[in-house]
mmCIF file of C-alpha atoms and ligand atoms in Angstrom:
data_model
loop_
_atom_site.group_PDB
_atom_site.id
_atom_site.type_symbol
_atom_site.label_atom_id
_atom_site.label_comp_id
_atom_site.label_asym_id
_atom_site.label_seq_id
_atom_site.Cartn_x
_atom_site.Cartn_y
_atom_site.Cartn_z
ATOM 1 C CA MET Z 1 5.082 -16.774 15.944
ATOM 2 C CA ARG Z 2 8.666 -17.959 15.644
ATOM 3 C CA VAL Z 3 10.164 -17.590 12.186
ATOM 4 C CA LYS Z 4 11.597 -20.789 10.729
ATOM 5 C CA GLU Z 5 12.490 -19.392 7.327
ATOM 6 C CA LEU Z 6 11.635 -16.817 4.702
ATOM 7 C CA ARG Z 7 10.479 -18.150 1.355
ATOM 8 C CA GLN Z 8 10.623 -15.743 -1.587
ATOM 9 C CA VAL Z 9 7.264 -14.909 -3.164
ATOM 10 C CA TYR Z 10 8.149 -11.957 -5.454
ATOM 11 C CA GLY Z 11 11.775 -11.286 -6.397
ATOM 12 C CA GLU Z 12 13.381 -7.888 -6.675
ATOM 13 C CA GLU Z 13 13.428 -7.816 -10.484
ATOM 14 C CA GLN Z 14 9.862 -9.072 -10.679
ATOM 15 C CA ILE Z 15 8.696 -6.329 -8.327
ATOM 16 C CA GLN Z 16 10.591 -3.617 -10.191
ATOM 17 C CA ALA Z 17 9.186 -4.775 -13.530
ATOM 18 C CA ARG Z 18 5.633 -4.816 -12.171
ATOM 19 C CA VAL Z 19 6.008 -1.394 -10.536
ATOM 20 C CA ALA Z 20 7.246 0.006 -13.864
ATOM 21 C CA GLU Z 21 4.148 -1.407 -15.587
ATOM 22 C CA MET Z 22 1.892 0.100 -12.941
ATOM 23 C CA ALA Z 23 3.600 3.498 -13.318
ATOM 24 C CA ALA Z 24 3.049 3.341 -17.077
ATOM 25 C CA GLU Z 25 -0.657 2.611 -16.533
ATOM 26 C CA ILE Z 26 -0.915 5.486 -14.055
ATOM 27 C CA ASN Z 27 0.912 7.910 -16.360
ATOM 28 C CA ALA Z 28 -1.372 6.934 -19.237
ATOM 29 C CA LEU Z 29 -4.474 7.505 -17.125
ATOM 30 C CA TYR Z 30 -3.593 10.889 -15.615
ATOM 31 C CA ASN Z 31 -1.700 12.089 -18.671
ATOM 32 C CA GLY Z 32 0.121 14.964 -16.946
ATOM 33 C CA GLU Z 33 -2.854 16.215 -14.890
ATOM 34 C CA ASP Z 34 -2.321 17.610 -11.389
ATOM 35 C CA LEU Z 35 -2.071 14.721 -8.960
ATOM 36 C CA VAL Z 36 -1.625 14.264 -5.218
ATOM 37 C CA VAL Z 37 0.043 10.928 -4.471
ATOM 38 C CA VAL Z 38 -0.426 9.658 -0.917
ATOM 39 C CA CYS Z 39 1.873 7.138 0.776
ATOM 40 C CA VAL Z 40 0.313 5.031 3.542
ATOM 41 C CA LEU Z 41 3.100 4.622 6.098
ATOM 42 C CA LYS Z 42 4.939 2.645 7.030
ATOM 43 C CA GLY Z 43 4.459 -0.370 4.790
ATOM 44 C CA ALA Z 44 4.115 1.458 1.464
ATOM 45 C CA PHE Z 45 7.313 3.498 1.734
ATOM 46 C CA MET Z 46 9.456 1.419 -0.630
ATOM 47 C CA PHE Z 47 6.727 0.818 -3.208
ATOM 48 C CA PHE Z 48 5.872 4.516 -3.022
ATOM 49 C CA GLY Z 49 9.488 5.549 -3.693
ATOM 50 C CA ASP Z 50 9.858 3.198 -6.641
ATOM 51 C CA LEU Z 51 6.473 4.139 -8.098
ATOM 52 C CA THR Z 52 6.661 7.914 -7.709
ATOM 53 C CA ARG Z 53 10.111 8.163 -9.283
ATOM 54 C CA ARG Z 54 8.500 6.789 -12.448
ATOM 55 C CA LEU Z 55 5.550 9.175 -12.506
ATOM 56 C CA GLN Z 56 5.500 11.880 -15.121
ATOM 57 C CA GLY Z 57 5.129 15.391 -13.821
ATOM 58 C CA PRO Z 58 5.055 18.191 -13.986
ATOM 59 C CA GLN Z 59 2.223 18.443 -11.439
ATOM 60 C CA VAL Z 60 2.812 15.615 -8.972
ATOM 61 C CA GLU Z 61 2.696 16.420 -5.255
ATOM 62 C CA ILE Z 62 3.382 13.842 -2.571
ATOM 63 C CA ASP Z 63 2.125 13.466 0.975
ATOM 64 C CA PHE Z 64 2.020 10.862 3.740
ATOM 65 C CA VAL Z 65 -0.510 9.398 6.146
ATOM 66 C CA ARG Z 66 -0.156 6.851 8.888
ATOM 67 C CA LEU Z 67 -3.106 4.846 10.148
ATOM 68 C CA THR Z 68 -3.678 2.647 13.127
ATOM 69 C CA SER Z 69 -6.315 0.068 13.887
ATOM 70 C CA TYR Z 70 -7.236 -1.171 17.315
ATOM 71 C CA GLY Z 71 -7.321 -4.691 18.641
ATOM 72 C CA ARG Z 72 -5.238 -6.098 15.850
ATOM 73 C CA SER Z 73 -2.780 -8.924 15.614
ATOM 74 C CA ALA Z 74 -1.840 -9.962 12.088
ATOM 75 C CA ALA Z 75 -5.034 -8.453 10.671
ATOM 76 C CA SER Z 76 -6.949 -5.216 11.048
ATOM 77 C CA SER Z 77 -10.013 -4.608 13.132
ATOM 78 C CA GLY Z 78 -12.839 -2.348 12.089
ATOM 79 C CA THR Z 79 -11.654 0.688 14.085
ATOM 80 C CA VAL Z 80 -9.188 2.711 12.066
ATOM 81 C CA SER Z 81 -7.915 6.228 12.755
ATOM 82 C CA PHE Z 82 -5.156 8.616 11.697
ATOM 83 C CA VAL Z 83 -1.827 8.683 13.541
ATOM 84 C CA LYS Z 84 -0.652 11.201 10.958
ATOM 85 C CA ASP Z 85 -2.970 13.012 8.573
ATOM 86 C CA LEU Z 86 -2.174 14.718 5.263
ATOM 87 C CA GLU Z 87 -0.529 18.107 5.175
ATOM 88 C CA LEU Z 88 -1.930 18.930 1.728
ATOM 89 C CA SER Z 89 -5.589 19.608 1.018
ATOM 90 C CA VAL Z 90 -7.185 17.148 -1.384
ATOM 91 C CA ALA Z 91 -10.309 19.204 -2.097
ATOM 92 C CA GLY Z 92 -10.753 19.468 -5.839
ATOM 93 C CA ARG Z 93 -7.575 17.458 -6.532
ATOM 94 C CA HIS Z 94 -6.981 14.131 -8.246
ATOM 95 C CA VAL Z 95 -5.734 11.799 -5.511
ATOM 96 C CA LEU Z 96 -3.884 8.509 -5.869
ATOM 97 C CA VAL Z 97 -3.470 6.482 -2.670
ATOM 98 C CA VAL Z 98 -0.464 4.156 -2.682
ATOM 99 C CA GLU Z 99 -0.724 1.167 -0.347
ATOM 100 C CA ASP Z 100 1.453 -1.900 0.072
ATOM 101 C CA ILE Z 101 -1.273 -4.412 0.860
ATOM 102 C CA VAL Z 102 -5.044 -4.545 1.155
ATOM 103 C CA ASP Z 103 -6.186 -7.346 3.401
ATOM 104 C CA THR Z 104 -9.533 -7.053 5.237
ATOM 105 C CA GLY Z 105 -10.009 -3.666 3.569
ATOM 106 C CA TYR Z 106 -10.753 -1.755 6.783
ATOM 107 C CA SER Z 107 -7.740 0.593 6.461
ATOM 108 C CA MET Z 108 -8.504 1.619 2.881
ATOM 109 C CA GLU Z 109 -12.254 1.761 3.431
ATOM 110 C CA PHE Z 110 -11.557 4.305 6.180
ATOM 111 C CA LEU Z 111 -8.990 6.336 4.223
ATOM 112 C CA LEU Z 112 -10.936 6.513 0.969
ATOM 113 C CA ARG Z 113 -14.089 7.510 2.870
ATOM 114 C CA GLN Z 114 -12.152 10.313 4.606
ATOM 115 C CA PHE Z 115 -10.733 11.648 1.341
ATOM 116 C CA ALA Z 116 -14.108 11.409 -0.409
ATOM 117 C CA ALA Z 117 -15.618 13.520 2.398
ATOM 118 C CA ARG Z 118 -12.924 16.134 1.717
ATOM 119 C CA GLU Z 119 -14.226 16.312 -1.841
ATOM 120 C CA ALA Z 120 -11.254 15.055 -3.810
ATOM 121 C CA LYS Z 121 -11.919 15.499 -7.540
ATOM 122 C CA SER Z 122 -11.057 11.846 -8.115
ATOM 123 C CA LEU Z 123 -9.830 9.112 -5.849
ATOM 124 C CA ARG Z 124 -7.940 6.019 -6.944
ATOM 125 C CA LEU Z 125 -6.001 3.272 -5.194
ATOM 126 C CA ALA Z 126 -2.734 1.648 -6.274
ATOM 127 C CA VAL Z 127 -1.923 -1.456 -4.251
ATOM 128 C CA LEU Z 128 1.106 -3.663 -4.648
ATOM 129 C CA VAL Z 129 -0.374 -6.845 -3.148
ATOM 130 C CA ASP Z 130 -4.122 -7.381 -3.113
ATOM 131 C CA LYS Z 131 -5.394 -10.125 -0.816
ATOM 132 C CA GLN Z 132 -8.909 -9.956 -2.185
ATOM 133 C CA GLU Z 133 -10.004 -13.278 -0.707
ATOM 134 C CA ARG Z 134 -9.506 -11.848 2.806
ATOM 135 C CA ARG Z 135 -11.762 -8.839 2.268
ATOM 136 C CA GLU Z 136 -14.315 -8.100 5.003
ATOM 137 C CA VAL Z 137 -15.411 -4.753 3.578
ATOM 138 C CA PRO Z 138 -15.491 -3.932 -0.133
ATOM 139 C CA VAL Z 139 -12.432 -2.035 -1.397
ATOM 140 C CA HIS Z 140 -11.556 -1.851 -5.074
ATOM 141 C CA ALA Z 141 -7.975 -1.315 -6.227
ATOM 142 C CA ASP Z 142 -7.643 0.657 -9.475
ATOM 143 C CA PHE Z 143 -4.061 -0.507 -10.006
ATOM 144 C CA THR Z 144 -2.893 -3.858 -8.627
ATOM 145 C CA GLY Z 145 0.630 -5.232 -8.607
ATOM 146 C CA PHE Z 146 0.035 -8.804 -7.524
ATOM 147 C CA ALA Z 147 -2.977 -10.818 -6.336
ATOM 148 C CA LEU Z 148 -2.252 -13.144 -3.434
ATOM 149 C CA SER Z 149 -4.553 -15.483 -1.544
ATOM 150 C CA GLY Z 150 -2.736 -16.415 1.650
ATOM 151 C CA GLY Z 151 0.467 -16.350 3.643
ATOM 152 C CA PHE Z 152 2.083 -13.796 5.950
ATOM 153 C CA ILE Z 153 4.398 -11.758 3.761
ATOM 154 C CA VAL Z 154 7.277 -9.442 4.663
ATOM 155 C CA GLY Z 155 9.903 -7.379 2.879
ATOM 156 C CA TYR Z 156 9.767 -4.439 0.473
ATOM 157 C CA GLY Z 157 8.240 -2.290 3.225
ATOM 158 C CA LEU Z 158 6.150 -4.997 4.874
ATOM 159 C CA ASP Z 159 7.016 -6.040 8.399
ATOM 160 C CA TYR Z 160 6.585 -8.666 11.014
ATOM 161 C CA ALA Z 161 6.957 -6.926 14.400
ATOM 162 C CA GLU Z 162 8.832 -4.088 12.614
ATOM 163 C CA ARG Z 163 11.394 -6.414 11.057
ATOM 164 C CA TYR Z 164 12.177 -7.162 7.395
ATOM 165 C CA ARG Z 165 10.916 -3.856 5.934
ATOM 166 C CA GLU Z 166 14.326 -3.165 4.353
ATOM 167 C CA LEU Z 167 14.406 -6.305 2.205
ATOM 168 C CA PRO Z 168 14.240 -5.553 -1.548
ATOM 169 C CA ALA Z 169 12.037 -8.592 -2.291
ATOM 170 C CA ILE Z 170 8.860 -10.079 -0.747
ATOM 171 C CA PHE Z 171 8.958 -13.282 1.285
ATOM 172 C CA GLU Z 172 6.451 -15.500 3.033
ATOM 173 C CA ILE Z 173 7.223 -16.277 6.662
ATOM 174 C CA ILE Z 174 7.320 -19.987 7.318
ATOM 175 C CA PRO Z 175 6.691 -20.345 11.068
ATOM 176 C CA GLU Z 176 8.154 -23.012 13.307
ATOM 177 C CA ASP Z 177 5.634 -25.696 14.258
HETATM 178 C C1 LIG B 201 -0.925 -2.993 7.061
HETATM 179 C C2 LIG B 201 -0.835 -2.610 5.606
HETATM 180 C C3 LIG B 201 -2.139 -1.939 5.347
HETATM 181 C C4 LIG B 201 -3.088 -2.642 6.280
HETATM 182 C C5 LIG B 201 -3.888 -3.625 5.504
HETATM 183 O O1 LIG B 201 -0.527 -1.886 7.789
HETATM 184 O O2 LIG B 201 0.262 -1.766 5.361
HETATM 185 O O3 LIG B 201 -2.088 -0.563 5.653
HETATM 186 O O4 LIG B 201 -2.295 -3.298 7.269
HETATM 187 O O5 LIG B 201 -4.782 -4.289 6.316
HETATM 188 P P1 LIG B 201 -6.364 -4.200 6.201
HETATM 189 O O6 LIG B 201 -6.749 -4.232 4.750
HETATM 190 O O7 LIG B 201 -6.790 -5.449 6.914
HETATM 191 O O8 LIG B 201 -6.809 -2.949 6.880
HETATM 192 P P2 LIG B 201 -0.093 -1.935 9.324
HETATM 193 O O9 LIG B 201 -1.255 -1.491 10.151
HETATM 194 O O10 LIG B 201 0.523 -3.258 9.634
HETATM 195 O O11 LIG B 201 0.962 -0.761 9.428
HETATM 196 P P3 LIG B 201 2.382 -0.551 8.704
HETATM 197 O O12 LIG B 201 2.061 -0.227 7.257
HETATM 198 O O13 LIG B 201 2.965 0.603 9.422
HETATM 199 O O14 LIG B 201 3.175 -1.812 8.847
#
């Protein structure tokens, strides 16, 4: 795909305002309980930073995972595995997974199943952009930033061939014909 232009979908202020609302919802729900917050690298890194800085402690611990799926192009396949696993144990802990985008659902179906098997006390998912119409396996987001139906989006952590992750807003790629 050759990129013709980037068209803004969610602006920087709009994203920051929505992330603040999500953080308020999350703070209200956990109400100061112990919480492990998990960033799904790489895409979620910016959302994760903005969200976690708004979480109320005192008992928030953070950790990172990185997943890979085989045979993929712009979308996941059904075979997902860890490139990097957690360093913390989630057994008996409240766990909040922070993900940039849920598309087919394969990545989160895998991760949430793994954490459930490790006997997390509770398991919830915060996703910035939920592409629910593209779901191939059921995954429910407990906290959703934006619902989007189509388009290849980049920026605010999201990439196309590793580019555009540093942009502070989210854009749709308009390809050349
Ligand atoms: C993207 C995104 C999600 C996943 C969503 O990650 O960050 O993790 O795909 O797709 P799915 O719902 O169809 O599984 P990607 O594998 O591109 O890695 P990245 O976050 O490092 O860019």
